Short mmCIF file of the C-alpha atoms (twelve columns), coordinates in Angstrom:
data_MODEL
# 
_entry.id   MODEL 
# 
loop_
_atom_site.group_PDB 
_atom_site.id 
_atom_site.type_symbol 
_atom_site.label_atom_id 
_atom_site.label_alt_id 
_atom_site.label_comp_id 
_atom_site.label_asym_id 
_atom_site.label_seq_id 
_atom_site.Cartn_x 
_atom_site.Cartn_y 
_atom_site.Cartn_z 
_atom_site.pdbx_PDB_model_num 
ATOM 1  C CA . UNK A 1  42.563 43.648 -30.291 1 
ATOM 2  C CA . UNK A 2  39.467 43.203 -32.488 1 
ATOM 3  C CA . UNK A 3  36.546 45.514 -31.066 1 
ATOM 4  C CA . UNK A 4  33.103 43.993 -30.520 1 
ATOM 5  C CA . UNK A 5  29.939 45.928 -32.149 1 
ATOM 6  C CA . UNK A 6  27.403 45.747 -29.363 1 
ATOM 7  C CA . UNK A 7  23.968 46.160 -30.032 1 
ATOM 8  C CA . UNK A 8  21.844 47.488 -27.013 1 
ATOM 9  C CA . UNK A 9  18.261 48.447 -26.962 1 
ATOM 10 C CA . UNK A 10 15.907 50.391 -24.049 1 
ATOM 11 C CA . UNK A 11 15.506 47.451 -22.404 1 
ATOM 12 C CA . UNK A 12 19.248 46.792 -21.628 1 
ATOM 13 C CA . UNK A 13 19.270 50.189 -20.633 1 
ATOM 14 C CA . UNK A 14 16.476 49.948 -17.978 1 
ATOM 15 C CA . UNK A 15 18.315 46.785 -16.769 1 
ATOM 16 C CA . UNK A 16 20.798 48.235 -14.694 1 
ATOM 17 C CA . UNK A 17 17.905 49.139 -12.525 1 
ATOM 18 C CA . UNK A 18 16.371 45.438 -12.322 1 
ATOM 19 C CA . UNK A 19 17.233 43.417 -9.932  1 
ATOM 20 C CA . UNK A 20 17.393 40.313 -12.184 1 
ATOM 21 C CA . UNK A 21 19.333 42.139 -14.522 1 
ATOM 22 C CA . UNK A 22 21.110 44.628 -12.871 1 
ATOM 23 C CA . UNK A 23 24.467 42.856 -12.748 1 
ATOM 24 C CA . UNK A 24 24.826 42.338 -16.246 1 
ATOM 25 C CA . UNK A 25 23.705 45.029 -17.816 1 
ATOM 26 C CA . UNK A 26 26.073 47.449 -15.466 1 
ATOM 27 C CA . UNK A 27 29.229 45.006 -16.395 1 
ATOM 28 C CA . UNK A 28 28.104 45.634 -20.062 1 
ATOM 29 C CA . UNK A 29 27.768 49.143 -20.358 1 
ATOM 30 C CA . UNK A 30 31.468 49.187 -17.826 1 
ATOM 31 C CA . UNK A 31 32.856 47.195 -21.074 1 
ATOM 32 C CA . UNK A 32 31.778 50.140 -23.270 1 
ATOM 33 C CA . UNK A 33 33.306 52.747 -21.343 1 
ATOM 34 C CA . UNK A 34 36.580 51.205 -21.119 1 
ATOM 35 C CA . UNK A 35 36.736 50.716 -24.793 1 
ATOM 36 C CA . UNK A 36 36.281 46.719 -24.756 1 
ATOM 37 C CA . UNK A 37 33.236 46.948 -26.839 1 
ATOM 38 C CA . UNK A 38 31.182 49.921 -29.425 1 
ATOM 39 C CA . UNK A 39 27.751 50.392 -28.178 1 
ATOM 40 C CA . UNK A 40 25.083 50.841 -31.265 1 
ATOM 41 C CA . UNK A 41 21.745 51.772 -30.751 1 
ATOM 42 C CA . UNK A 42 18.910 52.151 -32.922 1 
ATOM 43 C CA . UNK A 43 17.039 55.537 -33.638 1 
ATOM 44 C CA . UNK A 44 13.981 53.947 -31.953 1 
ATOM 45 C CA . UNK A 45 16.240 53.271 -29.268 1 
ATOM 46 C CA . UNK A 46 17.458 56.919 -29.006 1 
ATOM 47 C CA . UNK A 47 14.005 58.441 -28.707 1 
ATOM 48 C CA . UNK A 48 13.180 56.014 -26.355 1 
ATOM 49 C CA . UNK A 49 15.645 56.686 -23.779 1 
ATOM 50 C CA . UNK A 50 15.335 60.264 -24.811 1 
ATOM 51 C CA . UNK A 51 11.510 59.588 -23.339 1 
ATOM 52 C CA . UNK A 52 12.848 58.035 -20.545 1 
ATOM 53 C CA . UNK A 53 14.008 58.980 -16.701 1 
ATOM 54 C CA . UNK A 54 17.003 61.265 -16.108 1 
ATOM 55 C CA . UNK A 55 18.704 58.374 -14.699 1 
ATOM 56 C CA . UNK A 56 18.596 56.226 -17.760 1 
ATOM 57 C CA . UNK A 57 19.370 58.796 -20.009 1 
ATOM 58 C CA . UNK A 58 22.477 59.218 -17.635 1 
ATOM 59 C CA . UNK A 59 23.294 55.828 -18.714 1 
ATOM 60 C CA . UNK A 60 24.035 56.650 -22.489 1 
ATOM 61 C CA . UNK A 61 25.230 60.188 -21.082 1 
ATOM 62 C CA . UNK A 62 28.510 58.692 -19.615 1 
ATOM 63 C CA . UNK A 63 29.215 56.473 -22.644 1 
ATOM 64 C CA . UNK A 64 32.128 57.855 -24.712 1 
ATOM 65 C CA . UNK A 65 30.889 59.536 -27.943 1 
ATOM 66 C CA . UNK A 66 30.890 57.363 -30.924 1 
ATOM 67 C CA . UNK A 67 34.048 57.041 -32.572 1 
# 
């Protein structure tokens, strides 16, 4: 099965934590763990949930490492 290239940036991130978005955004990144689709992410990206609250950075945190 063909692998989808998923492009995410903060704002995804910081949707798990949105009402509005919440949903989504949780069922997205549960598609990346289980392997369905490869998360990329920008450098700006990066430093921005680097900047961000413990439990966003715990977001990227429990991804798998990129392959």
């Amino acid at each position: 099965m063909k692998k989808f290239l998923i492009y995410a940036d903060t704002s995804v991130f910081g949707g798990c934590f949105d009402d509005e978005f919440s949903e989504e955004s949780k069922s997205l990144f549960e598609n990346i763990k289980s392997g369905k689709f490869i998360l990329i992410i920008s450098a700006t990206t990066l430093r921005e949930i680097n900047n961000a609250p413990d439990y966003v950075q715990r977001i990227l945190a429990e991804l798998p490492p990129e392959m």
